[in-house]
XYZ file of C-alpha atoms in Angstrom:
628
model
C -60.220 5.764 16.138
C -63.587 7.854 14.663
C -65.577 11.099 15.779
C -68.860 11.086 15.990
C -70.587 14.388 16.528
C -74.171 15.171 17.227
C -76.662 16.963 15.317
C -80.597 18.541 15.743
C -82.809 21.057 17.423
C -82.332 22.245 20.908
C -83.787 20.101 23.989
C -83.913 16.998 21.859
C -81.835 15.231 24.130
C -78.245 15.482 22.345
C -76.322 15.623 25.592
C -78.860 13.385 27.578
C -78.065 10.625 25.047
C -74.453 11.023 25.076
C -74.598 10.438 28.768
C -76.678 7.779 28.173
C -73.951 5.782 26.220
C -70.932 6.980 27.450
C -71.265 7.642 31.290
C -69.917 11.166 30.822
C -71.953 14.636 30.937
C -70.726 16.700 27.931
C -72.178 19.656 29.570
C -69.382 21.447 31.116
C -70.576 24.308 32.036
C -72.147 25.732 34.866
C -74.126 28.086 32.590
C -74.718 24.575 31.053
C -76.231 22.868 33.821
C -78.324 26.131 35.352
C -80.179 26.399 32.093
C -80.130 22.809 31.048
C -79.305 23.654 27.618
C -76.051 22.766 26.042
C -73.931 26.118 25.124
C -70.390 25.179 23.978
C -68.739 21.872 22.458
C -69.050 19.088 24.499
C -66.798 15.964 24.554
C -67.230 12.034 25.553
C -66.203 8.797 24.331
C -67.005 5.017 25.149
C -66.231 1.694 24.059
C -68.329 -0.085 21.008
C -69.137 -3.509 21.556
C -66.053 -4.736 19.233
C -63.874 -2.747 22.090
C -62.938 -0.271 19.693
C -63.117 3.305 21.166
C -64.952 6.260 19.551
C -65.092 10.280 20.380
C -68.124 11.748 20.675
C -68.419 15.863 19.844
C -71.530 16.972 21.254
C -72.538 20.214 19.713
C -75.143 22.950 20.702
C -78.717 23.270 19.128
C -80.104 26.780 20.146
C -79.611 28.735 16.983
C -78.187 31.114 19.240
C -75.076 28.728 18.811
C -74.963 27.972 16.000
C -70.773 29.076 15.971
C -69.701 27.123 18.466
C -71.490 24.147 16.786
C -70.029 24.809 13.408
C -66.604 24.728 15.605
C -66.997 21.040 16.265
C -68.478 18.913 13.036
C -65.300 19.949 11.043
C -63.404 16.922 11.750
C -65.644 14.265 12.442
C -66.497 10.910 10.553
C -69.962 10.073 10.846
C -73.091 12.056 12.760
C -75.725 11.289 15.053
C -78.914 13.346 13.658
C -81.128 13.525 16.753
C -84.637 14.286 16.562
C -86.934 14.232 19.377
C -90.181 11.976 19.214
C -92.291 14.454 21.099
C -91.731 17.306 18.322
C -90.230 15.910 15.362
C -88.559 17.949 12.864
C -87.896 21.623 13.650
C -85.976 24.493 12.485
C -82.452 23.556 13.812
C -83.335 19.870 12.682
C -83.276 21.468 8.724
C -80.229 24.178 9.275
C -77.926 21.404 11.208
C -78.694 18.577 8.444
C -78.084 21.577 5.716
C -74.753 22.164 7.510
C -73.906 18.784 7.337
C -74.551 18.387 3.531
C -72.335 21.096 2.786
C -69.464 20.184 4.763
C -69.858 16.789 2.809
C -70.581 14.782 5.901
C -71.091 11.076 3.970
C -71.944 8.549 7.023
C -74.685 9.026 9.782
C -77.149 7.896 11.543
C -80.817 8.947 12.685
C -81.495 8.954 16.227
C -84.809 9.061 17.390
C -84.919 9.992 21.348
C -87.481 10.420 23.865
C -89.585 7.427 22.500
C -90.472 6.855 26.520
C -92.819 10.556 26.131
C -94.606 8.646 23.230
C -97.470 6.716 23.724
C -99.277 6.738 19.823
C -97.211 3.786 17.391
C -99.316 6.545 14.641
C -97.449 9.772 15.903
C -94.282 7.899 15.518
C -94.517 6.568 12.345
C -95.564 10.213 10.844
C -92.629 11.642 12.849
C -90.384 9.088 11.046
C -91.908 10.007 7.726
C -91.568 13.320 8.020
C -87.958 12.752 8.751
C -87.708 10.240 5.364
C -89.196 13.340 3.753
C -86.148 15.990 4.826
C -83.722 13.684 3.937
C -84.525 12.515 0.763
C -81.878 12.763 -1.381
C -79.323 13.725 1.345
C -76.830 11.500 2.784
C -79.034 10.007 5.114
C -81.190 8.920 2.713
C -80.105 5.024 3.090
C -79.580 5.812 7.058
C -81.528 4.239 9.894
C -83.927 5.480 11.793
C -82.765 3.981 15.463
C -85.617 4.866 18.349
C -84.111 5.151 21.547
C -84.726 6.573 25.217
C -82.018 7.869 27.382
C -84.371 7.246 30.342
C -85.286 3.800 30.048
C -82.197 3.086 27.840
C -84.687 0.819 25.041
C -82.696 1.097 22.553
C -79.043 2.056 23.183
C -77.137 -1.409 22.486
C -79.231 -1.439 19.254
C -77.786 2.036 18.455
C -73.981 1.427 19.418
C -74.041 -1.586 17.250
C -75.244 0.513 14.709
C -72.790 3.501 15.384
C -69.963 0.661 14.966
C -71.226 -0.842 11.558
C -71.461 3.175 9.869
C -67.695 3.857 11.357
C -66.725 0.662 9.741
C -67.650 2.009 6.279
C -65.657 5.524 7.039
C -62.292 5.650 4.931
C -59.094 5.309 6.863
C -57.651 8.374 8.531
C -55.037 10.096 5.826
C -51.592 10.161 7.163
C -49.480 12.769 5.329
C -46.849 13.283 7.804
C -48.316 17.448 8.337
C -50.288 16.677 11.200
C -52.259 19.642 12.658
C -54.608 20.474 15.439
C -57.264 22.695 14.681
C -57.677 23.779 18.328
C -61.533 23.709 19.707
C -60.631 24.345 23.446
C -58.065 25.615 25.494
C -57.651 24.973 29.765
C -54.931 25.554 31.935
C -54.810 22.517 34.433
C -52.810 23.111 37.930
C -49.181 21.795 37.878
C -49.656 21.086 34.207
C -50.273 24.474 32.325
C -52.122 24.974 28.563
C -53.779 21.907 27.478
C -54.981 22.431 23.766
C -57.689 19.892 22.720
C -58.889 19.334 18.936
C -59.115 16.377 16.502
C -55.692 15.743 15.121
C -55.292 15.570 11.220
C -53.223 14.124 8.569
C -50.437 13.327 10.575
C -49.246 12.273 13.969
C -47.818 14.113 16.741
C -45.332 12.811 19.452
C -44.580 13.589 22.901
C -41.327 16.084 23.420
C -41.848 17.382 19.579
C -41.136 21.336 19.186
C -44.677 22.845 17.474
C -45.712 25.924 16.240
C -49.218 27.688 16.943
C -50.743 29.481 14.111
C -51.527 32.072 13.685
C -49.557 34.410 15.874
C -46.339 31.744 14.953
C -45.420 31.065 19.086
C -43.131 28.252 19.090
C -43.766 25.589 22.004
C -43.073 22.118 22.803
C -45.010 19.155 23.665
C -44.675 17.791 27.353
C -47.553 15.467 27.218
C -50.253 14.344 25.051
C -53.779 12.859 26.163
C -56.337 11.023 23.994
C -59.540 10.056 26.252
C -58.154 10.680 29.072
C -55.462 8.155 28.865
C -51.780 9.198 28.673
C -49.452 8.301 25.253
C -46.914 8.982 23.225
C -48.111 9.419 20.244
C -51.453 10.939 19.017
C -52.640 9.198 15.845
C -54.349 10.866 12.842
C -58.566 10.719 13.271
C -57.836 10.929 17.368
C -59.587 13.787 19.705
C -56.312 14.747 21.535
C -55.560 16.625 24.298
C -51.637 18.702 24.248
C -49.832 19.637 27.263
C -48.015 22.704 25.739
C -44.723 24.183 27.409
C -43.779 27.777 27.683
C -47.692 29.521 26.298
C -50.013 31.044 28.182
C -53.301 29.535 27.919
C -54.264 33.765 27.377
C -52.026 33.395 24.115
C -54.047 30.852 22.326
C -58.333 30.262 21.272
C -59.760 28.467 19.330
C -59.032 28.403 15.463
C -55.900 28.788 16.396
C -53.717 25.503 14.898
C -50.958 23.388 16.319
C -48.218 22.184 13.153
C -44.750 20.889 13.188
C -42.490 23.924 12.214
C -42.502 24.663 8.909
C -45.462 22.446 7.722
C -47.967 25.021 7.356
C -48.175 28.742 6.737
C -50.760 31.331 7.259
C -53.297 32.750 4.401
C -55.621 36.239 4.252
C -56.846 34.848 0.539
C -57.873 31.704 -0.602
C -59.080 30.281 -3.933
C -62.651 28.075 -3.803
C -65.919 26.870 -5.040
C -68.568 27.197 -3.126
C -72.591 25.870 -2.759
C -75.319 27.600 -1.970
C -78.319 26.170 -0.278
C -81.619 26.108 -2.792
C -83.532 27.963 0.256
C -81.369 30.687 1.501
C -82.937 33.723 0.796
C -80.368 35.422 -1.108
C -77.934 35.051 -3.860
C -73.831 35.598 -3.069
C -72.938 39.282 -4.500
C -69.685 40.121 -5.579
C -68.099 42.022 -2.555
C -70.537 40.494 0.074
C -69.144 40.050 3.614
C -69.973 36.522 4.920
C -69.171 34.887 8.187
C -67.165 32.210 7.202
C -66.252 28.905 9.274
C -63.786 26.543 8.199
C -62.148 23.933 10.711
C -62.338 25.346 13.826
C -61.807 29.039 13.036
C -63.990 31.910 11.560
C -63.483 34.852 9.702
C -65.732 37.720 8.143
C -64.661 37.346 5.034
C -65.272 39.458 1.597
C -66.487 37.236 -0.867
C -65.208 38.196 -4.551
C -67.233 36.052 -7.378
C -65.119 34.841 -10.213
C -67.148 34.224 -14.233
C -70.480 35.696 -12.540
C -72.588 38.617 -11.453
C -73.918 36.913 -8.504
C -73.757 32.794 -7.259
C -78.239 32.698 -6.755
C -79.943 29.947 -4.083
C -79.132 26.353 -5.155
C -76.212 27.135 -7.206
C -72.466 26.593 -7.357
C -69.471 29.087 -8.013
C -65.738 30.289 -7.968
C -64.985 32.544 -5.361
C -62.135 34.416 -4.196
C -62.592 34.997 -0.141
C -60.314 37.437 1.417
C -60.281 37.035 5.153
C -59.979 39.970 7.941
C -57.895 37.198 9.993
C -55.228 35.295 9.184
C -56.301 31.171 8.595
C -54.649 27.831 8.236
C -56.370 25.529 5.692
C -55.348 22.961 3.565
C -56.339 22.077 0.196
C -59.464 20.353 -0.019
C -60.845 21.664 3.331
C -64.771 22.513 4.029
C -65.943 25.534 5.257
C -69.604 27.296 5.998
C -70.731 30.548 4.968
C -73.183 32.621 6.903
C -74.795 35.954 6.759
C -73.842 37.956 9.682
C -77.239 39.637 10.016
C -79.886 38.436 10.003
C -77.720 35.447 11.360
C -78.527 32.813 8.493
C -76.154 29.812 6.542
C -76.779 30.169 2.977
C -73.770 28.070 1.121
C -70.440 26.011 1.813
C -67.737 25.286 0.185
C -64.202 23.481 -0.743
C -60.683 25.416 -0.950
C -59.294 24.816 -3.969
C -56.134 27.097 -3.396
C -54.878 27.968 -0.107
C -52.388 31.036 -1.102
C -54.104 33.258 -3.489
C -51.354 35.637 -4.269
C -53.194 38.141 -6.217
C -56.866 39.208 -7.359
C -57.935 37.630 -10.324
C -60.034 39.589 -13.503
C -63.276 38.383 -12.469
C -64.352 37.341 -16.154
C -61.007 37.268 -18.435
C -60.031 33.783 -19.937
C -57.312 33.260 -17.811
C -59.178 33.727 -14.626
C -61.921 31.230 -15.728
C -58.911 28.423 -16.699
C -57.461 28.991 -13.316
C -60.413 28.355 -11.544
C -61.698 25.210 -13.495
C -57.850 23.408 -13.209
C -58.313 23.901 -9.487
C -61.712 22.885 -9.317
C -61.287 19.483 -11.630
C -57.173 18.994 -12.286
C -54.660 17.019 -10.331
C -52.367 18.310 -7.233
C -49.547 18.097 -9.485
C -51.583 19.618 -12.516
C -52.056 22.663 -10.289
C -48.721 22.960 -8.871
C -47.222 22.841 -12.079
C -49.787 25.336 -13.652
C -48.937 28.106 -10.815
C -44.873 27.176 -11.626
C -45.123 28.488 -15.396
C -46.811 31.526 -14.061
C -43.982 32.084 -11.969
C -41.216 31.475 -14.609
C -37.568 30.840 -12.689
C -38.336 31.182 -9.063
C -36.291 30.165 -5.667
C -37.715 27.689 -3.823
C -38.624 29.532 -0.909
C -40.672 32.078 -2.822
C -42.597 29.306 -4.677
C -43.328 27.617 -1.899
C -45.494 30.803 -1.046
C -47.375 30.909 -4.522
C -47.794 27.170 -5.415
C -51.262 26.816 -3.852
C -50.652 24.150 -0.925
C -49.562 24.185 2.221
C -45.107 23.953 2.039
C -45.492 20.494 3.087
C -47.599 19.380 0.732
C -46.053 21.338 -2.373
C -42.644 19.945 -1.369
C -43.952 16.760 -1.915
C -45.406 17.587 -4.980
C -42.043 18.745 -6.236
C -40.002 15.927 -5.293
C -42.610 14.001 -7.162
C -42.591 16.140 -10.601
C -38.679 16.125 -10.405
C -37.497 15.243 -13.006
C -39.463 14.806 -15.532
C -42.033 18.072 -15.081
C -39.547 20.196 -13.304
C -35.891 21.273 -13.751
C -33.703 22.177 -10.190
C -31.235 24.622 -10.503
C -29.166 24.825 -7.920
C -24.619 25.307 -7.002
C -22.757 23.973 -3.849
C -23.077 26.418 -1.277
C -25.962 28.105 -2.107
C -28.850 26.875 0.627
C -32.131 27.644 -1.707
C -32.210 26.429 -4.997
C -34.390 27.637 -8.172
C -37.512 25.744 -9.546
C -38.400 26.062 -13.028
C -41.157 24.081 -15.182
C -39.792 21.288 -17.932
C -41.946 23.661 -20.351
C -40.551 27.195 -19.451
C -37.185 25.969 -19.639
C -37.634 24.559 -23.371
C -38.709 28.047 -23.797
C -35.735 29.703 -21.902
C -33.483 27.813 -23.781
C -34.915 28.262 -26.971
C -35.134 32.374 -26.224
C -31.259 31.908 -25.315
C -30.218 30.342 -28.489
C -32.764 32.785 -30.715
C -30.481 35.651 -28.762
C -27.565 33.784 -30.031
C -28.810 33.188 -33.029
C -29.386 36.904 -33.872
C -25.842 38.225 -32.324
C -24.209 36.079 -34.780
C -26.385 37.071 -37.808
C -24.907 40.632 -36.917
C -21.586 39.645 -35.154
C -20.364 35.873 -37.262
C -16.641 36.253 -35.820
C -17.490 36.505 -32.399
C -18.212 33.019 -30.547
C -19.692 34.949 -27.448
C -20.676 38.011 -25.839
C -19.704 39.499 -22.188
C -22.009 37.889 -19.319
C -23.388 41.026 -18.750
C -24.607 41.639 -22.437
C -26.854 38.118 -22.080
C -27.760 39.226 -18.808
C -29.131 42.190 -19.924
C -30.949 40.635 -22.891
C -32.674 38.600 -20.465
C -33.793 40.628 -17.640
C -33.964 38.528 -14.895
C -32.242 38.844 -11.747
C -28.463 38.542 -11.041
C -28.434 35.701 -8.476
C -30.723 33.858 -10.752
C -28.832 34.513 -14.301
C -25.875 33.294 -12.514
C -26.857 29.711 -11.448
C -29.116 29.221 -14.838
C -25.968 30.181 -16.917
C -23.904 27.250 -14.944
C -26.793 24.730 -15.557
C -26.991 26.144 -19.260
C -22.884 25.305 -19.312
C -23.341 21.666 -17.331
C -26.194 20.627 -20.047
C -23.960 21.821 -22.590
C -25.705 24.354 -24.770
C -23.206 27.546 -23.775
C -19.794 27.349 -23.144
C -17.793 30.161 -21.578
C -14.124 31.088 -22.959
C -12.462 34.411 -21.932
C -15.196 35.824 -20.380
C -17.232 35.733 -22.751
C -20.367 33.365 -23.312
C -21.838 31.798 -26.541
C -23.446 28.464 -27.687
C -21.319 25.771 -27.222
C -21.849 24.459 -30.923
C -21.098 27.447 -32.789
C -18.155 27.887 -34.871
C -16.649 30.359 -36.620
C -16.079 30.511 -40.280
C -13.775 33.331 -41.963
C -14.394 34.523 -45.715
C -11.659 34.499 -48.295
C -11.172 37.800 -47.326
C -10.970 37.426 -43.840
C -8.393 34.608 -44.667
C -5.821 36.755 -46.295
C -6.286 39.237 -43.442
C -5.662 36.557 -41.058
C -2.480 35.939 -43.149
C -1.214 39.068 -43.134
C -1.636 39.833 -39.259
C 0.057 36.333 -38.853
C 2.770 38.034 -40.761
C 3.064 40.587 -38.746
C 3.396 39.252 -35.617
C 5.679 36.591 -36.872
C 8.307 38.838 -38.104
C 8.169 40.900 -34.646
C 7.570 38.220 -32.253
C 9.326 40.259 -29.097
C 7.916 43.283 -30.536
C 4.493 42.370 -31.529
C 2.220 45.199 -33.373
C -0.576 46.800 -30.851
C -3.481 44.645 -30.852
C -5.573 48.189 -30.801
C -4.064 49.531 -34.133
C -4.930 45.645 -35.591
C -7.938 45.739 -34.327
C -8.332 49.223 -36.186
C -7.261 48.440 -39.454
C -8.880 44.693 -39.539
C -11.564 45.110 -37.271
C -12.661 43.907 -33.651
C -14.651 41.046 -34.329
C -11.749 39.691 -36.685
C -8.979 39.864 -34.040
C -11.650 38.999 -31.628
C -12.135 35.815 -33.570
C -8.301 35.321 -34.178
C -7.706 35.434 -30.397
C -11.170 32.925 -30.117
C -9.452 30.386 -32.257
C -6.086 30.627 -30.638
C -4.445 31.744 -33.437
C -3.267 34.645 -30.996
C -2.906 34.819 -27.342
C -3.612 37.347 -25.788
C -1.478 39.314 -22.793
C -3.371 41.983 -21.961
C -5.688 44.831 -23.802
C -3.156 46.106 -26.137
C -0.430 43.523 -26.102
C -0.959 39.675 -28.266
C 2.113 37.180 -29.107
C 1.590 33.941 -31.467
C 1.399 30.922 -29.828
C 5.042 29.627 -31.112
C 6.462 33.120 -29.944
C 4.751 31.374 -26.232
C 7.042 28.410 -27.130
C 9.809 30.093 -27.658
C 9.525 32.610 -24.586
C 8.392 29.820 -22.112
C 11.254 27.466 -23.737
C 14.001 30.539 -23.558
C 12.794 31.196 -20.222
C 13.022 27.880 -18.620
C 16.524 27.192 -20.383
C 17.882 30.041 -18.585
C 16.999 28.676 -15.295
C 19.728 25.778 -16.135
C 22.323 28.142 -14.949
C 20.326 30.763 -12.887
C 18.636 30.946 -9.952
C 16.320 33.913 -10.682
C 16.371 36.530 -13.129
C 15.476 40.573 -12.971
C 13.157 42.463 -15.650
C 15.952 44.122 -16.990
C 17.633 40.821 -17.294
C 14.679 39.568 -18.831
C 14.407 42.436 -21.314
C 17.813 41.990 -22.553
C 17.297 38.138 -22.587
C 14.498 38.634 -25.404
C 15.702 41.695 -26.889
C 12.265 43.538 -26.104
C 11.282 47.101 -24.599
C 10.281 46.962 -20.514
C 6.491 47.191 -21.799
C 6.532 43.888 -23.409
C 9.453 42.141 -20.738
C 6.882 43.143 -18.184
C 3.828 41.448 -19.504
C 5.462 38.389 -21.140
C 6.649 38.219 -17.110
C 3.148 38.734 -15.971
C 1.659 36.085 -18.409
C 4.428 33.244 -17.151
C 3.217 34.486 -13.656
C -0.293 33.023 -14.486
C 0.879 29.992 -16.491
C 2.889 29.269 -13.411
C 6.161 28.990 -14.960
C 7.624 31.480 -13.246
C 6.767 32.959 -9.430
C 7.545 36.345 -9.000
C 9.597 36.562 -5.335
C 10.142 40.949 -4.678
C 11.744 42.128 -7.610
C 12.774 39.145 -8.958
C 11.540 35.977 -10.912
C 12.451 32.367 -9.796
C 11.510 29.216 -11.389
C 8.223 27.850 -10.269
C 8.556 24.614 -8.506
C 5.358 23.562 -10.210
């Protein structure tokens, strides 16, 4: 299904004509109807000839209105441009067709009405060249020029078979699974409660869903959904669509306001975009101007900040940053309007390039400018991953916030760059994970090892360094050094031994110097294997690193701080040990002591170190055979 909506001056017989095809009086209001002029957005629909259904937004023309009519051509497909025969081309004729172009309205049709108050063929065909004149090089260029009268109805079939051949040319309605209803009216019916009406986007919604309403985040469910009147199930993407919301008041929500599934869509105060201005407004765009703007069915004053100029002048295009006094929902890619507040005037429009600006950008450095021109000309996925290397490692949640789409929409993106753009880091039992571009994890990696590479320039016996020593090196926070360490480990560049981490490849090599010191300890602690020499006087007289390394390799094993056996004095004890067992059922430390002819120092941590090998289980006092 397609929107039309209409377009022109005041009293040039918009509503009269929508009537005319449809049967139904867009003019709701009683206001309306006493001053025959329509105030507020108006909706109808009818059948084309092919049976195919199309909704009709009728939209004032008093200039007075010009809000509520910039509220209503956000989402629709095609136009009716409405000119009366009697007058012709007038002011709200130019500003509504100017409004069009920048929203980037690309199907429509000419309607010329009131042809019954014309009685001169000569007055019509200068009417209808004036009109070829104001739309030269618009859209409507190539459009028709259909004469009609609502009164006698000449005309009318001509025009719906018209309507139906432009609507077949409109692209098909974009499902992206986000749907959301940028909200144009709100009713409470008797019995029923808030009905929200609006044209649905991108997505589809479905009776009994749970929603959210942004801004302002209320939570509510769908009882029922409308489209034309007629009850279904499901609204479809491209529909006007009427919600029967459960548990809001229809005080809680206006218009601009937007219905989302939960989670789809967040709010924004900033937004990244280019913008147009119109060759006749009367005045340029200033840095720090504040502009009325209109985007979907919302507004917002809005300060404008221009990025890589002094000023955006009539007829030309910029980057903007516009920070909003409300909060909005907008997508990527969305059209807005900008208009002077006083005197009351539309002088540009323009596309969001970024919907969550997190910070102000240097209006003229380098990096600004690159920013800006990606948006404006790269890919969704060019973007996404541009605003991941500025973000380094991040968790998931918080990049969902900076990527530049909606959550929806940058999930996707994700999902899509995985793996080959972007690296996941993530451990069972932790619910968010950490993003990371392909590119800033090269670097990471290669910052890692040049850490590495410089500890053992300086340290060459050591294989690693304590977990906190790398985490301090690399500044980043705990939770995050944690899980990149274990991916680091999985992929195989570190490896962790003892505590310690280093690169998995490294190996140590001793001098011929360190060789014959490495003899001599050996020596040592071969000829007092129960007795062994204090690993802090070795580590004195031979140095850290080089009993450090010793214990690395395995030539020693180490107990505890101060206390290191050989690894055949572990044969022997574990051997000893488990031979005594034969006959015993458990076995005291003295016992133990006496069994190995040590001091209670050494008993007690030779006792301690079984404990962990499991060869022993300590029961009270005593030690018992582990049944492992």
């Amino acid at each position: 299904m397609y929107v039309l909506g209409t377009a022109g001056h005041v009293d040039h017989g918009k509503s009269t004509l929508v009537k005319a095809l449809t049967g139904i009086d867009p003019d709701r209001l009683k206001e309306e109807k006493d001053r025959q002029m329509t105030i507020d957005l108006g909706f109808a629909w009818y059948g084309l000839p092919s049976g195919n259904e199309v909704g009709i937004v009728d939209v004032p023309g008093h200039r007075d209105f010009i809000d509520n009519m910039l509220a209503g051509v956000g989402g629709i497909d095609a136009v009716l441009l409405i000119i009366a025969a009697d007058e012709g081309v007038m002011p709200q004729t130019r500003e509504h067709l100017a409004i069009l172009k920048l929203l980037k309205i690309q199907y429509g049709i000419i309607v010329l009405t009131k042809i019954d108050l014309v009685d001169d063929p000569e007055w019509l065909e200068l009417v209808e060249a004036d009109i070829r004149g104001l739309i030269k090089g618009s859209f409507l260029e190539q459009a028709k020029i259909m004469r009609v009268s609502a009164y006698t109805k000449e005309g009318l079939d001509e025009l719906s078979c018209e309507i139906e051949s432009i609507l077949l040319q409109c692209p098909p309605k974009r499902n992206s699974g986000k749907p959301r209803l940028p909200i144009d009216r709100v009713f409470s019916l008797k019995g029923f409660g808030t009905v929200v009406t609006g044209t649905l986007l991108n997505g589809e919604f479905h009776s009994g869903e749970s929603v959210e309403i942004l801004p302002g985040k209320r939570t509510s469910r769908i009882r029922s959904i409308q489209s034309h009147k007629r009850k279904v199930d499901t609204a479809l993407p491209g529909n006007r669509t009427a919600i029967n919301l459960i548990g809001v008041e229809k005080e809680d929500i206006k218009r601009g306001q937007v219905v989302v599934l939960p989670g789809n869509y967040s709010t924004s105060r900033r937004i990244d975009a280019k913008v147009e201005m119109l060759a006749e407004a009367n005045s340029s765009i200033n840095h720090n101007d504040f502009l009325k703007c209109f985007i979907n069915t919302a507004q917002s004053i809005a300060r404008v900040r221009v990025i890589g100029k002094k000023e955006i002048r009539p007829g030309e295009d910029g980057w903007v940053q516009l920070e909003f006094e409300d909060e909005i929902v907008v997508e990527k890619g969305d059209s807005f309007i900008l208009r002077r507040p006083s005197p009351a005037e539309t002088i540009a429009g323009g596309i969001v390039l970024n919907t969550h600006s997190v910070k102000r950008y240097k209006r003229f450095s380098d990096d600004s400018l690159k920013k800006m021109a990606l948006m404006d000309s790269g890919s969704d996925e060019d973007i996404l991953l541009s605003n991941l290397d500025k973000c380094g490692v991040v968790s998931r949640q918080e990049f969902l916030k900076a990527s530049g789409f909606e959550p929806g929409k940058a999930n996707e993106l994700i999902d899509v760059l995985v793996p080959d753009e972007i690296v996941i880091i993530e451990a069972a039992g932790i619910r968010d994970t950490l993003l990371v571009s392909r590119t800033n994890w090269a670097i990471l990696k290669e910052k890692i090892t040049g850490i590495f590479t410089d500890f053992y320039q300086k340290r060459p016996l050591r294989e690693g360094m304590p977990r906190k020593s790398l985490w301090e090196l690399l500044k980043i926070p705990q939770r995050s050094f944690n899980l990149i360490l274990e991916k680091l480990i999985q992929e195989g560049l570190l490896a962790e031994k003892n505590g310690e981490v280093g690169l998995a490849n490294y190996q140590v090599h001793f001098s011929e110097e360190q060789e014959a010191s490495i003899q001599t300890i050996l020596a040592e602690f071969s000829s007092n294997e129960f007795q062994p020499p204090s690993v802090r006087a070795e580590r004195e007289k031979y140095g850290d690193d080089l009993i450090s390394a010793m214990i690395d390799k395995g030539y020693l094993i180490s107990l505890e701080e101060d206390i290191a056996i050989l690894p055949q004095t572990y044969q022997q004890l574990q051997a000893k040990t488990i031979a005594y067992f034969e006959t015993e059922k458990e076995i005291t430390l003295g016992q133990f002591r006496d069994l190995f002819q040590t001091s209670r120092k050494y008993a007690l941590a030779f006792l301690e170190y079984l404990d962990k090998q499991e060869v022993t289980v300590r029961d009270g006092d005593v030690r018992k055979l582990s049944a492992g």
